[in-house]
mmCIF file of C-alpha atoms in Angstrom:
data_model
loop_
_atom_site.group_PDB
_atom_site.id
_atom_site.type_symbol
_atom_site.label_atom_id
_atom_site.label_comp_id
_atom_site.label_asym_id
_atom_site.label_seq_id
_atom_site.Cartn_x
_atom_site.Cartn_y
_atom_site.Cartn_z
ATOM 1 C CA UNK C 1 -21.359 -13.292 -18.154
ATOM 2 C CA UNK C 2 -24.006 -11.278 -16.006
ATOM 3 C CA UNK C 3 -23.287 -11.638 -12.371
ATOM 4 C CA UNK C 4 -25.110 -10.375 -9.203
ATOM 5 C CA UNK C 5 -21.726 -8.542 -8.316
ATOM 6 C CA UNK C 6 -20.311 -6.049 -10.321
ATOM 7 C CA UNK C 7 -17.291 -4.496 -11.186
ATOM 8 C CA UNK C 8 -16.669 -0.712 -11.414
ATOM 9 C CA UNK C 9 -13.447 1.185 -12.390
ATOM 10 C CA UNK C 10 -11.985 4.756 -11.391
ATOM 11 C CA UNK C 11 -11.267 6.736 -14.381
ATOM 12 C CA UNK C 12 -9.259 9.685 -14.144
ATOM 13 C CA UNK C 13 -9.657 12.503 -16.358
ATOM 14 C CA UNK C 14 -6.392 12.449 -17.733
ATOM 15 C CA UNK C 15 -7.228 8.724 -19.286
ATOM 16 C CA UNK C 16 -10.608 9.069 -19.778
ATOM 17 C CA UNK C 17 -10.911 8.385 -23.442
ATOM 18 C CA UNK C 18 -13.310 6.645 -25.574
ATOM 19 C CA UNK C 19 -10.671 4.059 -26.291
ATOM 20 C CA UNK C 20 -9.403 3.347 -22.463
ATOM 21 C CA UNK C 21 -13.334 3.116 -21.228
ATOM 22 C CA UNK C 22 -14.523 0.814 -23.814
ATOM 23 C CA UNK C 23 -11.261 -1.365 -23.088
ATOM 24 C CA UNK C 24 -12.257 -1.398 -19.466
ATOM 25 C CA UNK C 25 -16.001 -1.683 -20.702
ATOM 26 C CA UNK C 26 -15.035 -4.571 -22.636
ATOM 27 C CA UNK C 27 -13.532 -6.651 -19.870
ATOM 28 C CA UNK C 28 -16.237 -6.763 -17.748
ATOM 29 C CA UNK C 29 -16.265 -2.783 -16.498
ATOM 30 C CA UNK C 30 -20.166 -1.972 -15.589
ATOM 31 C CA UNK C 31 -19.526 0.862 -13.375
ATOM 32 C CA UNK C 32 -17.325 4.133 -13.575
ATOM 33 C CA UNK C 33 -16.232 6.078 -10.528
ATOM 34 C CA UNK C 34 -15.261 9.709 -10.853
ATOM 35 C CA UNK C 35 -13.567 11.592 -7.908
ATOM 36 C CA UNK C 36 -14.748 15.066 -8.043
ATOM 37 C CA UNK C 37 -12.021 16.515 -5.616
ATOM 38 C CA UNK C 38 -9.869 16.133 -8.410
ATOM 39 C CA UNK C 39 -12.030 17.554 -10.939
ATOM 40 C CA UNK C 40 -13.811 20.578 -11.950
ATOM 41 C CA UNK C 41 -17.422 20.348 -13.251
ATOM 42 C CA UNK C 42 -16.328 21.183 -16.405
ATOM 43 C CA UNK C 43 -14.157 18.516 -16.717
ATOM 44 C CA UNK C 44 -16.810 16.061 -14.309
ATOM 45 C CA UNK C 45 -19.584 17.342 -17.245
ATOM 46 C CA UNK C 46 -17.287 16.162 -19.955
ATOM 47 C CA UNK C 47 -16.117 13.119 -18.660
ATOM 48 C CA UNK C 48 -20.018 12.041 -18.231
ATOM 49 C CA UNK C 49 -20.533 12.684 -21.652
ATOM 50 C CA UNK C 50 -17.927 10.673 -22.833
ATOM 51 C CA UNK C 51 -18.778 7.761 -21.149
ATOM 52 C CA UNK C 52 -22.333 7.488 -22.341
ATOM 53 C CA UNK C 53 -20.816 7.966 -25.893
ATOM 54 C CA UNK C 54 -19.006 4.933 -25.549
ATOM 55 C CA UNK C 55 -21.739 2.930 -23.742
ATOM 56 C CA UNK C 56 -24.984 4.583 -22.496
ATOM 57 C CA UNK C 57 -25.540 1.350 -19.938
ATOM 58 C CA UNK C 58 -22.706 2.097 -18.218
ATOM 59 C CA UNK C 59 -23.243 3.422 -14.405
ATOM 60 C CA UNK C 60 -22.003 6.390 -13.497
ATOM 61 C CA UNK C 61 -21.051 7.462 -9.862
ATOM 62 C CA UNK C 62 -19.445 10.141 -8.307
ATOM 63 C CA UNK C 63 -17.220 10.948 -5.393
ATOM 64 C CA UNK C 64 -18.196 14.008 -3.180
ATOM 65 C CA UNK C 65 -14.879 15.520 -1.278
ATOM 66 C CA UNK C 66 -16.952 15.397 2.510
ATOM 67 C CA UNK C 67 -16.101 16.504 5.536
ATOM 68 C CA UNK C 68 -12.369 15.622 5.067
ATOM 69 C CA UNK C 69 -9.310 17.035 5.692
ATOM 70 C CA UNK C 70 -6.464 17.112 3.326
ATOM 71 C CA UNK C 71 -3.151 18.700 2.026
ATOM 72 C CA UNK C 72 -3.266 21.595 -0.152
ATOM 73 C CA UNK C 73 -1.385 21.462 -3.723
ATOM 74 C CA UNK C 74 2.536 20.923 -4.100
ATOM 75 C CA UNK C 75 4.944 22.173 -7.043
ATOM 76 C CA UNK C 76 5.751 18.643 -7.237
ATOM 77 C CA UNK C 77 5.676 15.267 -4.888
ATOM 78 C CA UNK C 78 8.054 15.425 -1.664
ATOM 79 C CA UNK C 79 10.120 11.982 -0.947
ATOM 80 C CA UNK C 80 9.814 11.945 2.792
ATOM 81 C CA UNK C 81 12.591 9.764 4.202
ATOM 82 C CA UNK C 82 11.816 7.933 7.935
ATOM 83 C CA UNK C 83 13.314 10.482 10.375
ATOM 84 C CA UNK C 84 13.035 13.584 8.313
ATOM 85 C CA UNK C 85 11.059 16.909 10.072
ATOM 86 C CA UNK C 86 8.483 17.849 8.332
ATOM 87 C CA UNK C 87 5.572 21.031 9.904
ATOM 88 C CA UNK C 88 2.250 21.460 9.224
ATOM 89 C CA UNK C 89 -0.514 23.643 9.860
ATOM 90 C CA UNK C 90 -3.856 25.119 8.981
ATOM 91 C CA UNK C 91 -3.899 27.021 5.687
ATOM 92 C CA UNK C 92 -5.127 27.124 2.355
ATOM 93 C CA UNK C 93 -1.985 28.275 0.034
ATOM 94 C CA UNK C 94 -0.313 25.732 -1.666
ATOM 95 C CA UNK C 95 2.248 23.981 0.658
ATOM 96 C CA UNK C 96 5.971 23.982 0.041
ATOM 97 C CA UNK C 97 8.491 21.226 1.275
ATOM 98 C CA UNK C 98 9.477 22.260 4.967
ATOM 99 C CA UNK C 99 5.652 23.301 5.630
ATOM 100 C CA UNK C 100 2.507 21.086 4.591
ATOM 101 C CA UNK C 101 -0.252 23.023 4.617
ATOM 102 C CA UNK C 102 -4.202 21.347 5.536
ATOM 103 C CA UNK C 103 -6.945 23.155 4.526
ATOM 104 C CA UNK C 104 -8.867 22.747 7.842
ATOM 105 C CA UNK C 105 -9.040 25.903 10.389
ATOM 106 C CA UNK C 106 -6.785 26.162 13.583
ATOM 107 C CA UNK C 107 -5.646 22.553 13.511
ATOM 108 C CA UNK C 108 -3.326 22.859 16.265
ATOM 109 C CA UNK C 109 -5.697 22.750 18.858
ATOM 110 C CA UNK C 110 -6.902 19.669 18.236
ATOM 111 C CA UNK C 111 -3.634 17.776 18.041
ATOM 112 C CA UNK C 112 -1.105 16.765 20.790
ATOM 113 C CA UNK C 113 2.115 15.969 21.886
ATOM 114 C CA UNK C 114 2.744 12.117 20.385
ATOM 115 C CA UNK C 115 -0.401 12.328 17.919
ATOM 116 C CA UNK C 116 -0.011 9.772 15.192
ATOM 117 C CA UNK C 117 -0.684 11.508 11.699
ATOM 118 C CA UNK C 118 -1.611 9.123 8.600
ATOM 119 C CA UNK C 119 -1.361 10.871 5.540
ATOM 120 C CA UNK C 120 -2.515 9.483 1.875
ATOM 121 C CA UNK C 121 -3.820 6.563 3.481
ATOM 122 C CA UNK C 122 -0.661 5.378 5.331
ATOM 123 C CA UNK C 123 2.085 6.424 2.519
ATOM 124 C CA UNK C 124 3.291 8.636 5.407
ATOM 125 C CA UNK C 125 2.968 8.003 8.587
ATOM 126 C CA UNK C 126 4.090 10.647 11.174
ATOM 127 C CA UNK C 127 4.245 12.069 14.696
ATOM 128 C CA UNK C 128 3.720 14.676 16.459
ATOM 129 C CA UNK C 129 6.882 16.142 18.376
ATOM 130 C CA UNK C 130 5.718 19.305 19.230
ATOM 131 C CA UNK C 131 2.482 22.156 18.580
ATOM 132 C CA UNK C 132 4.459 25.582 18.817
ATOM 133 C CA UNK C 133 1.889 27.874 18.086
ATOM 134 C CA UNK C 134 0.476 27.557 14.886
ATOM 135 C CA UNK C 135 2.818 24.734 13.904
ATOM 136 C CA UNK C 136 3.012 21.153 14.780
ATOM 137 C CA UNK C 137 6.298 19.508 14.191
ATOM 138 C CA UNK C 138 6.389 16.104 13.033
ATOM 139 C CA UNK C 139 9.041 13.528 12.633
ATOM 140 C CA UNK C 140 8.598 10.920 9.823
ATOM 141 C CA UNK C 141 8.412 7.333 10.772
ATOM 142 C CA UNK C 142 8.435 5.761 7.529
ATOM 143 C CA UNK C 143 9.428 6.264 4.087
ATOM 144 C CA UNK C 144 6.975 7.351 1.069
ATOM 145 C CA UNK C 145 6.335 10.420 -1.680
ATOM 146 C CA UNK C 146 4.072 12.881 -0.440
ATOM 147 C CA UNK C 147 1.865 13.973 -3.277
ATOM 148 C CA UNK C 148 -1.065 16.846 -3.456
ATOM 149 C CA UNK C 149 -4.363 17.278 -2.108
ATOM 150 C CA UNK C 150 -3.572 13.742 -0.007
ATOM 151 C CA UNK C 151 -6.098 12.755 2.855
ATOM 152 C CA UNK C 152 -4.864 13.243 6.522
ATOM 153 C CA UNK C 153 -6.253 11.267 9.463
ATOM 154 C CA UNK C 154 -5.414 11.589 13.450
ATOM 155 C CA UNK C 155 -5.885 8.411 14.700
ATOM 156 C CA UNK C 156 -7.937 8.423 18.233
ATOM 157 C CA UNK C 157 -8.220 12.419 18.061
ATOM 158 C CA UNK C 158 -11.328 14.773 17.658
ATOM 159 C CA UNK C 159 -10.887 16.755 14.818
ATOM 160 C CA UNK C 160 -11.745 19.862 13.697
ATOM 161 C CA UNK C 161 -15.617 20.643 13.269
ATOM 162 C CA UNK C 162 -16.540 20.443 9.279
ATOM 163 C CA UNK C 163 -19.592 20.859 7.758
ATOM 164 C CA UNK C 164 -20.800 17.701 5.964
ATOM 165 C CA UNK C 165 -21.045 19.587 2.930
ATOM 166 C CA UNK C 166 -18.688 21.672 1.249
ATOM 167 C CA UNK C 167 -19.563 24.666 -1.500
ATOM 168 C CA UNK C 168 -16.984 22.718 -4.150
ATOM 169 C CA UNK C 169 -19.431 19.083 -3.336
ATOM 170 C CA UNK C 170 -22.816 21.535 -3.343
ATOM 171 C CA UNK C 171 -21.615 22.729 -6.880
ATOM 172 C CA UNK C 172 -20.401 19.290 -7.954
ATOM 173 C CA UNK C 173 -23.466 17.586 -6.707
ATOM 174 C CA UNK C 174 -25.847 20.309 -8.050
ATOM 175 C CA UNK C 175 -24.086 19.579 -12.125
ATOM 176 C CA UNK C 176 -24.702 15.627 -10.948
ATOM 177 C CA UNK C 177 -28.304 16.178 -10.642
ATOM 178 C CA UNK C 178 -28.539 18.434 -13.811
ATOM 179 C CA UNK C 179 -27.145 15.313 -15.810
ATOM 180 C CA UNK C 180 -28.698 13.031 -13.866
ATOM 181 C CA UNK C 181 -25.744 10.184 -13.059
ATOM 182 C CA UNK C 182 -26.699 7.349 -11.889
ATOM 183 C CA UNK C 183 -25.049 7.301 -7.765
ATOM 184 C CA UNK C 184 -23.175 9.687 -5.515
ATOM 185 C CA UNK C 185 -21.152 8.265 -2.864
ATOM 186 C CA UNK C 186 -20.847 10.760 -0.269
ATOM 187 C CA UNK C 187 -17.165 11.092 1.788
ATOM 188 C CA UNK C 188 -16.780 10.399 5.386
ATOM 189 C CA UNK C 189 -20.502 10.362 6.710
ATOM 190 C CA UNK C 190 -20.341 10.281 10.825
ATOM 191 C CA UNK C 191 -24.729 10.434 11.407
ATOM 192 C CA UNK C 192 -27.622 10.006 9.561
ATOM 193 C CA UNK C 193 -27.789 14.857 9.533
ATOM 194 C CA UNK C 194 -25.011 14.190 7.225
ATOM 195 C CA UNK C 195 -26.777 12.078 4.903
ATOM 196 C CA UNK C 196 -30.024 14.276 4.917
ATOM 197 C CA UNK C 197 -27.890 17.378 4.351
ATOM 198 C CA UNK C 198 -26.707 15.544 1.072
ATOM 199 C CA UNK C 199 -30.477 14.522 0.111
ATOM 200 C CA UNK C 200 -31.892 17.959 0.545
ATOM 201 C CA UNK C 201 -29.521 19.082 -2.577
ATOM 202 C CA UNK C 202 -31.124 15.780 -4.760
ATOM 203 C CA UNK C 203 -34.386 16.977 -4.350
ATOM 204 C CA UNK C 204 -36.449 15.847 -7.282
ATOM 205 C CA UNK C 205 -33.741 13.446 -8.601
ATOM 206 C CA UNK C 206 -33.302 10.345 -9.071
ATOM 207 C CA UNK C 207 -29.759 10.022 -8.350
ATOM 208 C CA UNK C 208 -29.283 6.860 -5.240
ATOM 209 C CA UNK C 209 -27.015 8.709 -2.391
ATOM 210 C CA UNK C 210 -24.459 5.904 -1.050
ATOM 211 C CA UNK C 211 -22.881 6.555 1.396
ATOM 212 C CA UNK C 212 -19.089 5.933 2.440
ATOM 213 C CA UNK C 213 -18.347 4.056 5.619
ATOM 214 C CA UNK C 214 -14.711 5.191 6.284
ATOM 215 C CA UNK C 215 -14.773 6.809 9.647
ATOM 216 C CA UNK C 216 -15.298 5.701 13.611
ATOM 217 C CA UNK C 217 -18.135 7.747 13.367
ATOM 218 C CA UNK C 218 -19.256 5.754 10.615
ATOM 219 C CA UNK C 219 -19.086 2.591 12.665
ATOM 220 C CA UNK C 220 -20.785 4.020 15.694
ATOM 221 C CA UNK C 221 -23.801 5.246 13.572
ATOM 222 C CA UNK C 222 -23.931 2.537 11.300
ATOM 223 C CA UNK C 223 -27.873 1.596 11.605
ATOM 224 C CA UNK C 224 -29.068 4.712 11.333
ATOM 225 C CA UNK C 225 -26.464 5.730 8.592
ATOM 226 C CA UNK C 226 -28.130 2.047 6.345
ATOM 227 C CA UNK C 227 -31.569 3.466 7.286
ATOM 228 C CA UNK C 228 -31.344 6.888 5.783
ATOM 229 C CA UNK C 229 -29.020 6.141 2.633
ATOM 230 C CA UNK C 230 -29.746 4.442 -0.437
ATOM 231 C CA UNK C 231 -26.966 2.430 -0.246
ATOM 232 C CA UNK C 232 -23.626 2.052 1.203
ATOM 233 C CA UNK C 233 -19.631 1.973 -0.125
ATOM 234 C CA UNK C 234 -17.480 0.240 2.472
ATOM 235 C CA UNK C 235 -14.060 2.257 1.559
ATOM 236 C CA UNK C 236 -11.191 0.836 3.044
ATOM 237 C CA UNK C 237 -8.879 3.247 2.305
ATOM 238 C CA UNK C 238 -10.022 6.244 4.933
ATOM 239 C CA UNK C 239 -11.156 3.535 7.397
ATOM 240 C CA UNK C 240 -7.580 1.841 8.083
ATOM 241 C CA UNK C 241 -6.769 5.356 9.250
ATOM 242 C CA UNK C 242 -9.539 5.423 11.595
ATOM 243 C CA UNK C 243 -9.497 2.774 13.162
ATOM 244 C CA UNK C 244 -6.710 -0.413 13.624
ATOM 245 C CA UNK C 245 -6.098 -2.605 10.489
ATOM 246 C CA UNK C 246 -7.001 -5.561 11.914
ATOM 247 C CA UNK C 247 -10.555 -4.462 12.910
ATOM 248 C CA UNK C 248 -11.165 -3.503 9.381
ATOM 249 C CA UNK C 249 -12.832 -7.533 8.269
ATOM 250 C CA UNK C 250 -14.646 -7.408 10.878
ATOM 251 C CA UNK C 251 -16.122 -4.310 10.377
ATOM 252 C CA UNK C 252 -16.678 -4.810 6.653
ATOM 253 C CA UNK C 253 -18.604 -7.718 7.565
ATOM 254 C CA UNK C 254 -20.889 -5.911 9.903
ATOM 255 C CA UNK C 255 -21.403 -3.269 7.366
ATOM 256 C CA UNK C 256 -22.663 -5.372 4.828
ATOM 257 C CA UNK C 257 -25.056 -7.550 7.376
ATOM 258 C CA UNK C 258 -26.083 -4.229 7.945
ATOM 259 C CA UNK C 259 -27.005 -3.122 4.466
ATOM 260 C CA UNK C 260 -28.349 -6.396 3.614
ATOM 261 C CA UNK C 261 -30.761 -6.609 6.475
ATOM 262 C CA UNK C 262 -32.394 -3.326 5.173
ATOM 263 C CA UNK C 263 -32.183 -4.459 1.446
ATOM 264 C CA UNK C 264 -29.814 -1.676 0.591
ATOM 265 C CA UNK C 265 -26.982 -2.509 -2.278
ATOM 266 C CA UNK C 266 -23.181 -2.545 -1.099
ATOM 267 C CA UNK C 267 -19.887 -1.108 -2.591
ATOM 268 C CA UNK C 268 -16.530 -2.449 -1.371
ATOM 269 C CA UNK C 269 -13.559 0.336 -1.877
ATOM 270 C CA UNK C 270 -9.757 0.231 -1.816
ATOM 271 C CA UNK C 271 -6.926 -2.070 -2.554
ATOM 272 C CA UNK C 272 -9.153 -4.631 -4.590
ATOM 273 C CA UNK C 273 -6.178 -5.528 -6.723
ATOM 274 C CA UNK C 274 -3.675 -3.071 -5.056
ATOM 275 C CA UNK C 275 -0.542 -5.419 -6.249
ATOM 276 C CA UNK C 276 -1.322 -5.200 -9.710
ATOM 277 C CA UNK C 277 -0.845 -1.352 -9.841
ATOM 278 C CA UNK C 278 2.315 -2.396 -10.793
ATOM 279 C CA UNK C 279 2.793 -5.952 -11.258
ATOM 280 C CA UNK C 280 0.476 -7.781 -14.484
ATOM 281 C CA UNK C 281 -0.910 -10.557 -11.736
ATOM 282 C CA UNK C 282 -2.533 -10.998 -8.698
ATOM 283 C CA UNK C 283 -1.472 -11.920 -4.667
ATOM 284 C CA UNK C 284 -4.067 -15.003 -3.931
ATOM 285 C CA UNK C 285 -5.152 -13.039 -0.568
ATOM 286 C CA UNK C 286 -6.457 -10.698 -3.237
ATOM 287 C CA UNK C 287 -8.299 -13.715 -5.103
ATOM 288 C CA UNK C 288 -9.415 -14.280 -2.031
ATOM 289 C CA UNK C 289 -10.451 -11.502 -0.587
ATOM 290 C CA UNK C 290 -12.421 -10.406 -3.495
ATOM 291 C CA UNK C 291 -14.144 -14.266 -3.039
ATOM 292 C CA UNK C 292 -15.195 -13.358 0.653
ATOM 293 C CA UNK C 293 -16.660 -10.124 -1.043
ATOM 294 C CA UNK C 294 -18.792 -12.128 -3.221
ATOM 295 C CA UNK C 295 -19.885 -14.322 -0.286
ATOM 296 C CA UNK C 296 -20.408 -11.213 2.361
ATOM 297 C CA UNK C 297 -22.890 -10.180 -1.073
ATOM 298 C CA UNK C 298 -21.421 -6.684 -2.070
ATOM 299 C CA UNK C 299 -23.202 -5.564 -5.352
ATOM 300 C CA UNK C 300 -20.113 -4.061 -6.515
ATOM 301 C CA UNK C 301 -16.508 -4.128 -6.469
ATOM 302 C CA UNK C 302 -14.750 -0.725 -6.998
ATOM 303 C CA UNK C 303 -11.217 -0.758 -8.214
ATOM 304 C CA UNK C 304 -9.377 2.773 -7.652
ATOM 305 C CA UNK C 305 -5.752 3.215 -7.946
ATOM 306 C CA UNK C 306 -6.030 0.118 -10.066
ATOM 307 C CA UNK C 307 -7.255 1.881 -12.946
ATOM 308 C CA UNK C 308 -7.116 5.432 -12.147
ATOM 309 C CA UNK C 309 -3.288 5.290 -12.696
ATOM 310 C CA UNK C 310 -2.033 1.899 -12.795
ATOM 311 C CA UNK C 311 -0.007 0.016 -15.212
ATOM 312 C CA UNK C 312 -2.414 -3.075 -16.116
ATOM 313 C CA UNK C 313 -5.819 -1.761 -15.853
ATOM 314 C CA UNK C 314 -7.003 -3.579 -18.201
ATOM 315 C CA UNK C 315 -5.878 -6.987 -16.648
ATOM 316 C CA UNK C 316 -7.515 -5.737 -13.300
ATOM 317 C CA UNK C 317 -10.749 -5.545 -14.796
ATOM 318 C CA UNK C 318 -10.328 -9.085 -16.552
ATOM 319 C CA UNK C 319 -8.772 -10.956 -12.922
ATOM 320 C CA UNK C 320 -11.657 -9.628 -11.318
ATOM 321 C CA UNK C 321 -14.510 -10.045 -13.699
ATOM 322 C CA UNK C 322 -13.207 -13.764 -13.506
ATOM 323 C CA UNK C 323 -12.493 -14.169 -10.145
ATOM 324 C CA UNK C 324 -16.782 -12.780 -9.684
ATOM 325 C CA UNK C 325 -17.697 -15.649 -11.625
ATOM 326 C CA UNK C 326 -15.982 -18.844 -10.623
ATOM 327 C CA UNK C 327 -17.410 -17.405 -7.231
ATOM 328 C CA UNK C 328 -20.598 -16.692 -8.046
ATOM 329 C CA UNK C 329 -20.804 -20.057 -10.440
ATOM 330 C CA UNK C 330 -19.777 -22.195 -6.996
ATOM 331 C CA UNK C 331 -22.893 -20.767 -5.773
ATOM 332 C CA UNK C 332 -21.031 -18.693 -3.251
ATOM 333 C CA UNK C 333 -23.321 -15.597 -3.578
ATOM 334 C CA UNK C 334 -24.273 -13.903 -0.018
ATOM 335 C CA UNK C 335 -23.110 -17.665 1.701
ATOM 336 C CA UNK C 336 -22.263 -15.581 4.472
ATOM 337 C CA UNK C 337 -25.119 -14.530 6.368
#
């Protein structure tokens, strides 16, 4: 069935096959995400290809890194235990178990003494004990596996000037425009200079630039942000480490008022079906929530983890594709104005 919200999927590149898209394409997939900090543009280029082979309809979008900050590579994951030490600090060589490394310049004099630090979107949550120089010593105070390149977030704390785009997202965008995918969702937007700096490299194009509301900054800028974008992609992930959990429906709600009000199409990012990464059915909040996204009017519901690595992505895509219709079919559609 054709509904006015849609459902796309994040393929990795280590399952993106003919077989595994046109099994997601089958239940109800319209949309494919690709993250390009985890990619190279060989590998983006190839991916692209792929997909159209299997079904040329299929929309294609892709993930800039932004202005983020994040961990540099690890031999392999770290189980972090509540009440272990663990250091980090500015630096661009891969990071090692006693010493995370972020690949941000002089980070330590932006953080403090009792600093919460959210890393990988709250798998580990830390804080800071002490900034001795160059290194900031952290205590653990949860439990989790601390994998590579994972995003990092201090809560309530400047950070570290970045430009809003990087030479890995100018290359990835400029191989985006030469194969002309369909949308680029641009990472962690603060002001409407970010999302002209983007725009200047799609010259010509016809690319739409979404993009991602998952900062404070965000928040604070939001009109002007909707006014000079193409569209938006509410990603919940990143924004439960900016600001407090509970603000987060709120928020989403004002966001897509926001984009609605300038007839600019929605995403909503992030824990869709986050139970069924490992389990084959879904919490009802989920049902739920992904009702209240129909009636709030997103255009599109992006699964991630779902189907980037878990273990029924198949059944994701199916839950959801008929959880959008008995929605949309109880004429529930943008009810909430």
């Amino acid at each position: 069935m054709n509904t006015d919200t849609s459902i796309m999927a994040t393929v990795a590149d280590i399952r993106c096959t003919e077989d595994f898209v046109a099994m997601l394409n089958g239940a109800g997939m319209k949309g494919v995400r690709i993250n390009s900090a985890h990619v190279s543009p060989e590998v983006f280029r190839s991916m692209v290809t792929l997909i159209r082979r299997v079904n040329p309809g299929i929309k294609i979008l892709m993930d800039t890194k932004g202005p983020e900050m994040r961990t540099t590579a690890l031999l392999a994951p770290i189980e972090v235990k509540e009440g272990d030490s663990l250091t980090l600090c500015s630096g661009r060589e891969d990071s090692e178990k006693d010493l995370i490394r972020i690949a941000v310049d002089n980070l330590e004099k932006y953080v403090r003494e009792g600093a919460s630090v959210i890393m990988d979107d709250g798998e580990i949550l830390l804080e800071v004990v002490a900034v001795e120089g160059p290194m900031i010593r952290c205590r653990a105070t949860n439990s989790g596996v601390l994998d590579s390149r994972k995003t990092v977030a201090f809560p309530g704390m400047p950070v570290p000037p970045l430009p809003a785009v990087s030479e890995r997202d100018r290359l990835n965008i400029a191989v985006a425009v030469e194969i002309g995918i369909d949308m680029i969702a641009h990472s962690f937007v603060r002001s409407a200079s970010d999302v002209e700096a983007v725009r200047e490299l799609l010259a010509g194009s016809h690319t739409a630039l979404y993009s991602k509301i998952e900062c404070r900054e965000a928040l604070d800028n939001l009109e002007e942000i909707v006014a000079a974008s193409d569209g938006i992609l509410v990603a919940r992930g990143d924004l439960g480490t900016s600001i407090p959990l509970q603000e987060i429906p709120a928020e989403q709600l004002r966001a897509a008022r926001a984009a609605r009000a300038a007839g600019k199409p929605l995403i909503l990012a992030t824990q869709i079906l986050q139970s069924m990464i490992s389990r084959p059915a879904p919490t009802r909040a989920e049902l739920s929530d992904i009702t209240l996204a129909v009636m709030e009017g997103f255009d599109w519901l992006l699964l991630t983890g779902e189907t980037a690595q878990g273990q029924y992505p198949r059944e994701c895509v199916e839950i959801l594709d008929k959880t959008i219709c008995n929605a949309e079919n109880n004429n529930l559609r943008c009810l909430i104005s």
